[in-house]
Amino acid sequence: MDLPSTWPLTSRDLPRLLVIGAGSRGCAYTKSLLYPPSGLAHGVVARGAVVGVAEPHEGKRRRFVRRYILRESDADAAPAVEDEEYVVFSDWAEMVTGDGRRRVHATGVDAVLVCTLDETHEEIVTAIRAHFPAIHIFCEKPLTEDLASTLRLFRTLQPSPPAPPPILFSTGHVLRYSPLNALLKRLVCTENAIGEVSHIDWTEPVGHWHFAHSYVRGNWNVGAPSLLTKCCHDIDFLMWLLCSPSYTPLTAIPLVEEHGYGPLNPTNRNPPGSGVRTTPHLPTTIFSTGSITHFRKSQKPRLAGDATNCLSCRAEPDCVYSAKKIYIDRQIYEKSNTGWPVKIVVPDIEDLILPRDAHIAETLLLKALSEDYVGQQPPSPGKKYYGRCVYESPNDVVDTQVTTLIWEDDDTTTPGRSAKTATLTMASQTDALCTRRGRIYGSKGEICFSAETNTVTVTWFLGGRVETIHVDQYDKDNSGHGGGDFGLVNAFVGAVRAVKSLGWSVERAQKEWIGMDVEEIVRSHLVVWAAEEARLGKKLVNWGEWYDGVKDSDVSMSR
């Protein structure tokens, strides 16, 4: 593994992070931080040390410590922390007890990554802010699972004086940070390559079995809308691309070599956060339509009869959504995979070694998949049944949705502030798995992009010139979302390091590294909720009027 030549000798020199939630996202961000893609320019990687974890599941907690804190059996890894320098909690609430606070402070924690389920975010972030006012916070997206909670969290993070000292804050809007999307931002906003944008057609192909796993059988199958839980970062990317298209790239930042920094990203001279925002050009109208088109009882194969579980269903051999095919045949035997999604079904399956332990893995999965219940609603609302028939599940979130954002002219003399539209299509029944694709139409040309092929093709109307750019892809094993996982956590840790070691102000690091502030983060979430009201009411929603109607009187945000 390539390591920066200025790698510090001890973990005390680095930002020290504690991860709350050692599930899929907590592990994904931690892995991206500790094992960044190779071949990056010197100074691009902002290293950090993981010095603690809070996780209630004993197996997840044990594996996290072994893999990411002590880094056992990893001779090529960056220096691990010493035994006395890390903390382990069985629950986040243990952190805010008297002894927990003492241990966190003694360990020198600079920042936390909140990677728990959505419904816990508000309580955790609020508690961290109250008990550790100087600790910086990253919170996985979505911020919360309902509108009122999001507004309360905004007040917590933007309190009125007197208040705790300002902190860095980021969320899981990973799409801003992938190499392909960073290129789209540069082409559209910095280089004005296709002139004034008139429309963006953006598609998120969720993947047929992925949607069944997460949004029909899994953790996000009821309650919060799928536009929020699956696509709030897609909405955020469209807002980022079209709301603030004119921004000031930071061409040079004085950095200190002894702290492990060199010139940042010499190919375009921009830091990871991608510049300072201008006054946003916000949409005026929002419309959305969607429903449960497939995952409902009326679509159940006739051969399945009254069966409610894949393992006892006559239609299973020919069913696309067979749990046996998805988790056992495909993941265990074809891919030798004990990670996501099978570790969601059986968390301790990660301790097995494939293909040696394939039979044991199959036995564990068959036991979990056989669990079922009588009736339409599970006896324990929090428990998920991954062997349940997708046509007999209690899911209430839409599986197909199209959302339209409409802008009116603001200042036609300023680039990027003319009338335009954008559509986001969330499609569940796709072969592609979360590899976004689409087109951007402009006054001078158009851009076609695909995260599946990692290409961006620009066509100019004048002369008919066409150029296809092949975007370098980070190692998929170490950075999901097309490299966005690494880019996101790297930007957050870079901001923490700039404040801790270089004397930067929080405001400067928030803008120049993270590239979005709390107001912008919350606004993207609120657009989702406005779209959901439009969908439910089958109406056009005026953004300004809607925002004035939902915000609390003491919440001040640009609209």
Coordinates of C-alpha atoms in Angstrom, one line a residue:
M1 CA 0.0 0.0 0.0
D2 CA 1.3 3.5 -0.9
L3 CA 1.6 5.8 2.1
P4 CA 2.4 9.5 2.1
S5 CA 6.1 10.1 2.6
T6 CA 5.3 12.5 5.5
W7 CA 3.3 9.9 7.4
P8 CA 3.4 10.9 11.2
L9 CA 5.2 8.5 13.5
T10 CA 2.3 8.3 16.0
S11 CA -1.4 8.4 15.9
R12 CA -1.4 11.4 18.3
D13 CA -0.4 13.6 15.4
L14 CA -3.5 12.8 13.5
P15 CA -7.2 13.7 13.9
R16 CA -8.5 11.1 16.3
L17 CA -11.9 9.7 15.5
L18 CA -14.5 7.6 17.3
V19 CA -17.1 5.7 15.2
I20 CA -20.6 5.3 16.6
G21 CA -22.2 2.3 14.8
A22 CA -20.0 -0.4 13.5
G23 CA -22.5 -1.6 10.8
S24 CA -22.1 -1.3 7.0
R25 CA -21.7 2.4 6.7
G26 CA -19.5 2.8 9.8
C27 CA -17.2 0.1 8.5
A28 CA -17.3 1.5 4.9
Y29 CA -16.2 5.0 5.9
T30 CA -13.6 3.7 8.3
K31 CA -12.1 1.4 5.7
S32 CA -12.0 4.3 3.2
L33 CA -10.2 6.4 5.7
L34 CA -7.6 3.8 6.7
Y35 CA -7.0 2.3 3.3
P36 CA -7.3 5.1 0.8
P37 CA -7.0 4.5 -2.9
S38 CA -3.5 4.2 -4.2
G39 CA -1.9 6.5 -6.7
L40 CA -3.3 9.7 -5.4
A41 CA -1.2 12.9 -5.6
H42 CA 0.9 13.7 -2.6
G43 CA -1.1 15.7 0.0
V44 CA -4.5 14.6 -1.2
V45 CA -5.0 12.0 1.5
A46 CA -5.9 13.4 4.9
R47 CA -5.0 10.6 7.3
G48 CA -6.8 10.0 10.6
A49 CA -6.6 7.6 13.5
V50 CA -9.6 5.6 14.6
V51 CA -9.4 5.4 18.4
G52 CA -12.8 4.2 19.5
V53 CA -16.1 2.6 18.7
A54 CA -19.5 2.5 20.2
E55 CA -21.6 -0.5 19.1
P56 CA -24.2 -2.7 20.9
H57 CA -23.6 -5.9 18.9
E58 CA -20.7 -7.8 20.4
G59 CA -19.6 -9.4 17.2
K60 CA -19.6 -6.2 15.2
R61 CA -17.8 -4.4 18.0
R62 CA -15.1 -7.1 18.3
R63 CA -14.5 -7.2 14.5
F64 CA -14.3 -3.4 14.3
V65 CA -11.6 -3.2 17.0
R66 CA -9.6 -6.1 15.4
R67 CA -9.8 -4.8 11.9
Y68 CA -9.8 -1.0 12.2
I69 CA -8.3 0.0 15.5
L70 CA -5.6 -2.7 16.2
R71 CA -5.5 -3.8 12.5
E72 CA -4.4 -7.3 13.3
S73 CA -2.7 -9.3 10.6
D74 CA -2.1 -6.2 8.5
A75 CA 1.6 -5.5 8.1
D76 CA 1.1 -2.9 5.4
A77 CA -1.3 -0.8 7.4
A78 CA -0.5 2.6 8.8
P79 CA 0.5 2.6 12.5
A80 CA -2.3 1.4 14.8
V81 CA -3.1 3.0 18.1
E82 CA -1.6 1.6 21.3
D83 CA -3.8 -0.5 23.6
E84 CA -4.2 2.3 26.2
E85 CA -5.1 4.9 23.6
Y86 CA -8.5 3.6 22.4
V87 CA -11.9 3.3 23.9
V88 CA -14.7 0.8 23.3
F89 CA -18.4 1.3 24.3
S90 CA -21.2 -1.1 24.2
D91 CA -23.6 1.7 23.4
W92 CA -23.4 5.4 22.5
A93 CA -25.2 6.3 25.7
E94 CA -22.3 4.9 27.7
M95 CA -20.2 7.7 26.2
V96 CA -22.1 10.5 27.9
T97 CA -22.0 9.0 31.4
G98 CA -19.5 10.5 33.8
D99 CA -17.0 7.8 33.3
G100 CA -17.6 7.7 29.5
R101 CA -17.0 11.4 29.1
R102 CA -13.7 11.0 31.1
R103 CA -12.5 8.2 28.9
V104 CA -13.4 10.1 25.7
H105 CA -11.5 13.2 26.8
A106 CA -8.5 11.1 28.0
T107 CA -8.3 9.4 24.6
G108 CA -8.2 12.8 22.9
V109 CA -11.1 12.2 20.5
D110 CA -11.4 15.1 18.0
A111 CA -14.4 14.0 16.0
V112 CA -17.1 11.3 15.9
L113 CA -18.7 9.5 12.9
V114 CA -22.4 8.8 13.7
C115 CA -23.3 5.8 11.5
T116 CA -26.3 4.4 13.3
L117 CA -29.8 3.9 11.9
D118 CA -31.7 7.1 10.9
E119 CA -34.1 7.2 13.8
T120 CA -31.3 7.5 16.3
H121 CA -29.4 10.4 14.7
E122 CA -31.1 13.3 16.3
E123 CA -30.7 12.0 19.9
I124 CA -27.1 11.0 19.4
V125 CA -26.0 14.3 17.7
T126 CA -27.8 16.4 20.2
A127 CA -26.2 14.5 23.1
I128 CA -22.7 14.7 21.6
R129 CA -23.2 18.4 21.1
A130 CA -24.3 18.9 24.7
H131 CA -21.7 16.7 26.4
F132 CA -18.7 17.2 24.0
P133 CA -19.1 20.8 22.7
A134 CA -15.7 20.9 21.0
I135 CA -15.9 17.5 19.2
H136 CA -16.6 17.7 15.4
I137 CA -19.5 15.6 14.0
F138 CA -20.1 13.6 10.9
C139 CA -23.7 12.1 10.6
E140 CA -24.7 9.6 8.0
K141 CA -27.5 10.5 5.7
P142 CA -30.4 11.1 6.0
L143 CA -30.0 13.4 9.0
T144 CA -33.2 12.1 10.5
E145 CA -36.3 10.2 9.4
D146 CA -38.9 13.0 9.7
L147 CA -39.2 16.7 9.0
A148 CA -39.8 18.0 12.5
S149 CA -36.7 16.2 13.7
T150 CA -34.6 17.6 10.9
L151 CA -35.6 21.2 11.9
R152 CA -34.8 20.5 15.5
L153 CA -31.4 19.2 14.6
F154 CA -30.8 22.3 12.5
R155 CA -31.4 24.4 15.6
T156 CA -29.1 22.2 17.6
L157 CA -26.3 22.7 15.1
Q158 CA -27.0 26.4 14.5
P159 CA -27.8 27.6 18.0
S160 CA -28.4 31.3 19.0
P161 CA -25.8 32.9 21.3
P162 CA -24.7 32.1 23.9
A163 CA -23.8 28.8 22.4
P164 CA -21.1 26.1 22.4
P165 CA -18.1 26.8 20.2
P166 CA -18.6 26.2 16.5
I167 CA -17.8 22.8 15.2
L168 CA -17.3 21.1 11.8
F169 CA -20.3 19.2 10.6
S170 CA -20.8 16.9 7.6
T171 CA -23.3 14.3 6.4
G172 CA -23.3 11.4 4.0
H173 CA -23.9 13.3 0.8
V174 CA -21.3 11.1 -0.9
L175 CA -22.2 11.9 -4.5
R176 CA -20.5 15.3 -4.3
Y177 CA -17.1 13.6 -3.7
S178 CA -16.8 10.9 -6.4
P179 CA -14.3 11.6 -9.2
L180 CA -17.0 11.4 -11.9
N181 CA -19.4 13.8 -10.2
A182 CA -16.6 16.2 -9.4
L183 CA -15.8 16.3 -13.1
L184 CA -19.5 17.0 -13.9
K185 CA -19.4 19.9 -11.4
R186 CA -16.2 21.3 -13.0
L187 CA -17.5 21.0 -16.6
V188 CA -20.9 22.6 -15.8
C189 CA -20.0 25.2 -13.2
T190 CA -16.3 26.1 -13.5
E191 CA -15.6 25.7 -17.2
N192 CA -19.2 26.4 -18.4
A193 CA -18.5 23.7 -21.0
I194 CA -22.0 23.5 -22.4
G195 CA -23.2 27.0 -21.6
E196 CA -26.4 27.6 -19.7
V197 CA -28.0 24.4 -18.4
S198 CA -31.6 24.0 -19.4
H199 CA -32.3 20.5 -18.1
I200 CA -30.8 17.6 -16.2
D201 CA -32.1 14.1 -16.5
W202 CA -30.7 12.1 -13.6
T203 CA -31.5 8.4 -13.0
E204 CA -30.7 6.4 -9.9
P205 CA -31.0 2.7 -10.8
V206 CA -31.4 1.1 -7.3
G207 CA -31.1 -2.5 -8.5
H208 CA -33.9 -5.0 -8.3
W209 CA -32.5 -7.2 -5.6
H210 CA -31.0 -4.3 -3.7
F211 CA -34.4 -2.6 -3.4
A212 CA -35.9 -5.9 -2.2
H213 CA -33.2 -6.3 0.4
S214 CA -33.2 -2.8 1.8
Y215 CA -36.6 -1.3 1.1
V216 CA -39.0 -4.2 1.0
R217 CA -37.6 -6.7 3.5
G218 CA -35.0 -4.5 5.3
N219 CA -34.4 -1.5 7.5
W220 CA -36.0 1.1 5.3
N221 CA -39.1 -0.7 4.2
V222 CA -41.6 1.3 6.3
G223 CA -41.9 4.9 7.6
A224 CA -39.6 7.4 6.1
P225 CA -40.0 7.8 2.3
S226 CA -37.6 6.1 0.0
L227 CA -36.8 9.4 -1.7
L228 CA -35.3 10.4 1.7
T229 CA -33.6 7.2 2.7
K230 CA -32.3 6.2 -0.8
C231 CA -32.0 9.4 -2.8
C232 CA -31.6 12.4 -0.5
H233 CA -27.9 12.6 -1.7
D234 CA -29.2 12.5 -5.4
I235 CA -31.4 15.5 -4.6
D236 CA -28.4 17.1 -2.9
F237 CA -26.2 16.6 -5.9
L238 CA -28.8 18.3 -8.2
M239 CA -29.1 21.2 -5.8
W240 CA -25.3 21.5 -5.6
L241 CA -24.9 21.5 -9.4
L242 CA -27.8 23.9 -10.1
C243 CA -28.3 26.1 -7.0
S244 CA -24.8 27.4 -6.7
P245 CA -23.2 26.9 -10.2
S246 CA -20.9 29.9 -10.0
Y247 CA -18.4 29.4 -7.2
T248 CA -14.8 30.5 -6.6
P249 CA -12.3 27.7 -7.0
L250 CA -9.5 27.9 -4.4
T251 CA -6.4 28.0 -6.6
A252 CA -3.8 27.8 -3.9
I253 CA -3.9 27.2 -0.2
P254 CA -0.8 27.6 2.0
L255 CA -0.2 24.3 3.6
V256 CA 2.5 23.0 5.9
E257 CA 4.6 20.1 4.7
E258 CA 5.5 18.8 8.2
H259 CA 1.8 18.2 8.8
G260 CA 1.6 15.8 5.8
Y261 CA 0.1 18.2 3.3
G262 CA 1.4 19.0 -0.1
P263 CA -0.3 20.7 -3.1
L264 CA -3.9 19.5 -3.2
N265 CA -5.1 17.8 -6.4
P266 CA -2.7 19.4 -8.9
T267 CA -4.9 18.4 -11.8
N268 CA -7.5 21.2 -11.0
R269 CA -6.0 22.9 -8.0
N270 CA -9.3 22.6 -6.0
P271 CA -9.4 21.2 -2.5
P272 CA -11.8 18.2 -1.8
G273 CA -14.7 20.5 -0.8
S274 CA -14.7 22.1 -4.3
G275 CA -14.8 25.7 -3.4
V276 CA -16.8 28.5 -1.7
R277 CA -20.5 28.8 -2.5
T278 CA -22.2 32.0 -3.9
T279 CA -25.7 33.0 -3.1
P280 CA -27.8 30.0 -4.1
H281 CA -30.3 30.1 -7.0
L282 CA -33.1 28.0 -5.5
P283 CA -35.9 26.2 -7.2
T284 CA -39.3 27.8 -7.3
T285 CA -41.5 24.8 -7.8
I286 CA -41.3 21.1 -7.0
F287 CA -43.4 18.2 -8.3
S288 CA -43.1 14.5 -7.6
T289 CA -45.1 11.3 -8.5
G290 CA -44.5 7.8 -7.4
S291 CA -46.1 4.6 -6.0
I292 CA -45.6 1.0 -5.1
T293 CA -45.7 -0.4 -8.6
H294 CA -44.4 -3.9 -8.1
F295 CA -43.8 -5.0 -4.5
R296 CA -47.4 -5.6 -3.6
K297 CA -49.6 -8.6 -3.2
S298 CA -51.4 -8.2 -6.6
Q299 CA -48.1 -8.9 -8.3
K300 CA -47.5 -12.2 -6.5
P301 CA -47.1 -15.2 -8.8
R302 CA -50.2 -17.4 -8.8
L303 CA -48.0 -20.5 -8.3
A304 CA -46.9 -19.1 -4.9
G305 CA -50.4 -19.5 -3.4
D306 CA -50.6 -18.7 0.3
A307 CA -46.8 -19.1 0.9
T308 CA -45.2 -16.1 2.7
N309 CA -41.6 -17.4 2.9
C310 CA -39.3 -18.2 0.0
L311 CA -38.1 -21.5 1.6
S312 CA -41.6 -22.9 1.5
C313 CA -42.8 -21.4 -1.8
R314 CA -43.4 -23.5 -5.0
A315 CA -42.6 -20.4 -7.1
E316 CA -39.2 -19.9 -5.6
P317 CA -37.1 -21.7 -8.3
D318 CA -38.3 -19.2 -10.9
C319 CA -38.7 -16.1 -8.7
V320 CA -36.4 -13.1 -9.3
Y321 CA -36.6 -12.2 -5.7
S322 CA -35.9 -15.6 -4.2
A323 CA -34.1 -15.0 -0.9
K324 CA -32.2 -18.3 -1.4
K325 CA -30.9 -17.1 -4.7
I326 CA -30.0 -13.6 -3.5
Y327 CA -28.2 -14.5 -0.3
I328 CA -26.9 -18.0 -0.7
D329 CA -26.5 -18.9 -4.4
R330 CA -25.3 -15.5 -5.5
Q331 CA -23.3 -14.2 -2.5
I332 CA -22.0 -17.3 -0.8
Y333 CA -21.3 -19.7 -3.7
E334 CA -20.8 -17.3 -6.7
K335 CA -19.1 -14.4 -5.0
S336 CA -17.6 -15.9 -1.8
N337 CA -18.9 -12.8 0.0
T338 CA -19.6 -12.6 3.7
G339 CA -20.0 -8.8 3.7
W340 CA -23.0 -6.8 2.6
P341 CA -25.8 -7.9 2.1
V342 CA -25.4 -11.2 3.8
K343 CA -23.9 -9.7 7.0
I344 CA -27.1 -7.8 7.4
V345 CA -29.0 -11.1 7.6
V346 CA -26.5 -12.9 9.8
P347 CA -24.0 -10.4 11.3
D348 CA -21.5 -13.0 12.6
I349 CA -21.2 -14.6 9.2
E350 CA -18.2 -12.2 8.6
D351 CA -16.1 -14.5 10.9
L352 CA -16.3 -17.3 8.4
I353 CA -13.8 -17.9 5.6
L354 CA -15.1 -18.7 2.1
P355 CA -15.1 -20.9 0.2
R356 CA -13.9 -23.1 3.1
D357 CA -16.9 -22.4 5.3
A358 CA -19.5 -22.1 2.6
H359 CA -21.6 -24.9 4.1
I360 CA -21.6 -23.3 7.5
A361 CA -22.6 -20.0 6.0
E362 CA -25.5 -21.6 4.1
T363 CA -26.8 -23.3 7.3
L364 CA -26.7 -20.0 9.2
L365 CA -28.5 -18.2 6.4
L366 CA -31.1 -20.9 5.9
K367 CA -32.0 -20.6 9.6
A368 CA -32.3 -16.8 9.4
L369 CA -34.3 -16.9 6.2
S370 CA -36.7 -19.5 7.5
E371 CA -38.0 -17.0 10.2
D372 CA -41.5 -15.8 9.4
Y373 CA -44.8 -14.8 11.0
V374 CA -48.5 -15.1 10.4
G375 CA -50.5 -12.2 9.1
Q376 CA -49.5 -8.9 7.4
Q377 CA -47.6 -7.2 10.2
P378 CA -44.6 -8.6 12.0
P379 CA -45.0 -9.2 15.7
S380 CA -41.9 -7.1 16.5
P381 CA -41.8 -3.9 14.3
G382 CA -38.0 -3.6 14.5
K383 CA -37.2 -7.1 13.4
K384 CA -36.7 -7.8 9.7
Y385 CA -37.5 -11.0 7.9
Y386 CA -35.2 -11.4 5.0
G387 CA -36.8 -14.7 3.8
R388 CA -40.3 -13.1 3.6
C389 CA -42.0 -13.0 0.3
V390 CA -41.6 -9.6 -1.3
Y391 CA -45.2 -9.6 -2.2
E392 CA -46.3 -10.3 1.3
S393 CA -44.0 -7.9 3.1
P394 CA -45.3 -4.9 5.1
N395 CA -43.4 -2.4 3.0
D396 CA -45.0 1.0 2.5
V397 CA -42.4 3.0 0.6
V398 CA -42.6 3.7 -3.1
D399 CA -40.5 1.7 -5.5
T400 CA -40.7 4.0 -8.5
Q401 CA -40.6 7.8 -8.2
V402 CA -40.0 10.8 -10.5
T403 CA -39.2 14.2 -9.0
T404 CA -39.0 17.4 -10.9
L405 CA -37.3 20.6 -9.7
I406 CA -38.2 23.8 -11.6
W407 CA -36.2 27.1 -11.5
E408 CA -37.3 30.5 -12.8
D409 CA -35.0 33.2 -14.1
D410 CA -33.1 35.0 -11.4
D411 CA -30.4 37.0 -13.1
T412 CA -29.9 36.1 -16.7
T413 CA -26.7 38.2 -16.9
T414 CA -25.0 35.9 -14.3
P415 CA -24.0 32.4 -15.5
G416 CA -26.1 29.6 -13.9
R417 CA -29.0 31.7 -12.8
S418 CA -31.4 31.3 -15.7
A419 CA -34.6 29.2 -15.8
K420 CA -34.0 25.4 -15.9
T421 CA -35.4 22.1 -14.8
A422 CA -34.1 18.8 -13.3
T423 CA -35.7 15.4 -13.0
L424 CA -34.6 12.6 -10.7
T425 CA -35.9 9.1 -11.5
M426 CA -35.6 6.5 -8.8
A427 CA -36.1 3.1 -10.4
S428 CA -36.2 0.0 -8.3
Q429 CA -36.4 -2.7 -11.1
T430 CA -33.0 -2.3 -12.7
D431 CA -30.1 -4.6 -13.4
A432 CA -27.6 -1.8 -12.6
L433 CA -26.9 -1.3 -8.9
C434 CA -26.8 2.3 -7.9
T435 CA -24.6 3.4 -10.9
R436 CA -26.2 6.7 -11.7
R437 CA -26.6 7.8 -15.3
G438 CA -28.1 10.7 -17.2
R439 CA -27.8 13.7 -19.5
I440 CA -27.2 17.4 -18.9
Y441 CA -28.5 19.7 -21.7
G442 CA -27.0 23.2 -22.2
S443 CA -27.1 26.1 -24.6
K444 CA -23.8 25.1 -26.3
G445 CA -23.9 21.3 -26.0
E446 CA -24.9 18.3 -23.9
I447 CA -23.2 15.9 -21.5
C448 CA -24.0 12.2 -21.2
F449 CA -22.6 10.4 -18.2
S450 CA -22.6 6.9 -16.7
A451 CA -21.2 5.7 -13.4
E452 CA -21.5 2.2 -14.7
T453 CA -19.0 2.8 -17.5
N454 CA -17.2 5.6 -15.7
T455 CA -17.5 7.9 -18.7
V456 CA -18.5 11.4 -19.4
T457 CA -19.2 12.3 -23.1
V458 CA -19.4 16.0 -24.1
T459 CA -21.0 16.9 -27.4
W460 CA -20.7 20.5 -28.7
F461 CA -23.3 21.8 -31.1
L462 CA -20.9 24.1 -32.9
G463 CA -18.9 21.9 -35.2
G464 CA -20.3 18.7 -33.8
R465 CA -17.2 17.9 -31.8
V466 CA -17.5 14.9 -29.3
E467 CA -15.1 14.1 -26.5
T468 CA -15.4 11.1 -24.2
I469 CA -13.6 11.2 -20.9
H470 CA -12.8 8.0 -19.0
V471 CA -12.8 8.8 -15.3
D472 CA -10.2 7.0 -13.1
Q473 CA -12.1 4.7 -10.8
Y474 CA -11.0 4.2 -7.2
D475 CA -10.6 0.7 -5.9
K476 CA -14.2 -0.4 -5.4
D477 CA -13.2 -2.6 -2.5
N478 CA -12.0 0.4 -0.5
S479 CA -14.4 3.2 -1.6
G480 CA -18.0 2.7 -2.6
H481 CA -20.2 5.2 -4.4
G482 CA -17.7 5.5 -7.2
G483 CA -15.0 6.8 -4.8
G484 CA -17.5 9.0 -3.0
D485 CA -17.0 7.2 0.3
F486 CA -13.3 8.0 0.4
G487 CA -13.8 11.6 -0.9
L488 CA -16.4 12.3 1.7
V489 CA -14.5 11.0 4.8
N490 CA -11.3 12.4 3.5
A491 CA -12.8 15.9 3.2
F492 CA -14.2 15.7 6.7
V493 CA -10.9 14.4 8.2
G494 CA -9.0 17.0 6.2
A495 CA -11.1 19.7 7.7
V496 CA -10.6 18.3 11.2
R497 CA -6.9 18.2 10.6
A498 CA -6.7 21.7 9.2
V499 CA -8.4 23.0 12.4
K500 CA -6.4 20.9 14.8
S501 CA -2.9 21.1 13.3
L502 CA -2.9 24.1 10.9
G503 CA -4.8 26.7 13.0
W504 CA -7.6 27.1 10.4
S505 CA -10.9 28.5 11.6
V506 CA -13.9 26.2 11.6
E507 CA -15.7 28.4 9.1
R508 CA -12.8 28.2 6.6
A509 CA -12.3 24.5 7.0
Q510 CA -16.0 23.9 6.6
K511 CA -16.0 25.8 3.3
E512 CA -12.7 24.8 1.8
W513 CA -12.6 21.1 2.8
I514 CA -16.1 19.9 3.4
G515 CA -17.6 22.3 0.8
M516 CA -21.1 22.6 2.3
D517 CA -22.5 24.1 5.5
V518 CA -25.3 23.0 7.8
E519 CA -27.8 25.2 6.1
E520 CA -27.1 23.7 2.7
I521 CA -27.2 20.1 4.2
V522 CA -30.6 20.7 5.8
R523 CA -32.0 22.5 2.7
S524 CA -31.4 19.4 0.6
H525 CA -33.3 17.3 3.1
L526 CA -36.2 19.9 3.1
V527 CA -36.5 19.7 -0.7
V528 CA -37.1 15.9 -0.3
W529 CA -39.9 16.6 2.2
A530 CA -41.4 19.2 -0.2
A531 CA -41.3 16.6 -3.0
E532 CA -43.0 14.1 -0.7
E533 CA -45.8 16.6 0.0
A534 CA -46.2 17.2 -3.7
R535 CA -46.4 13.4 -4.3
L536 CA -48.9 12.8 -1.6
G537 CA -51.0 15.8 -2.5
K538 CA -50.7 15.3 -6.3
K539 CA -49.8 19.0 -6.6
L540 CA -47.1 21.5 -7.5
V541 CA -45.4 22.8 -4.4
N542 CA -44.1 26.4 -4.3
W543 CA -40.8 26.1 -2.6
G544 CA -40.8 29.6 -0.9
E545 CA -44.4 29.3 0.4
W546 CA -43.8 25.7 1.5
Y547 CA -40.7 26.6 3.4
D548 CA -42.3 29.5 5.1
G549 CA -45.1 27.2 6.2
V550 CA -43.0 24.5 7.7
K551 CA -40.1 26.3 9.4
D552 CA -40.2 27.3 13.0
S553 CA -40.2 31.0 13.7
D554 CA -36.7 30.9 15.1
V555 CA -35.2 28.9 12.3
S556 CA -33.5 31.2 9.8
M557 CA -32.4 29.9 6.4
S558 CA -32.2 31.3 2.9
R559 CA -35.0 30.2 0.6

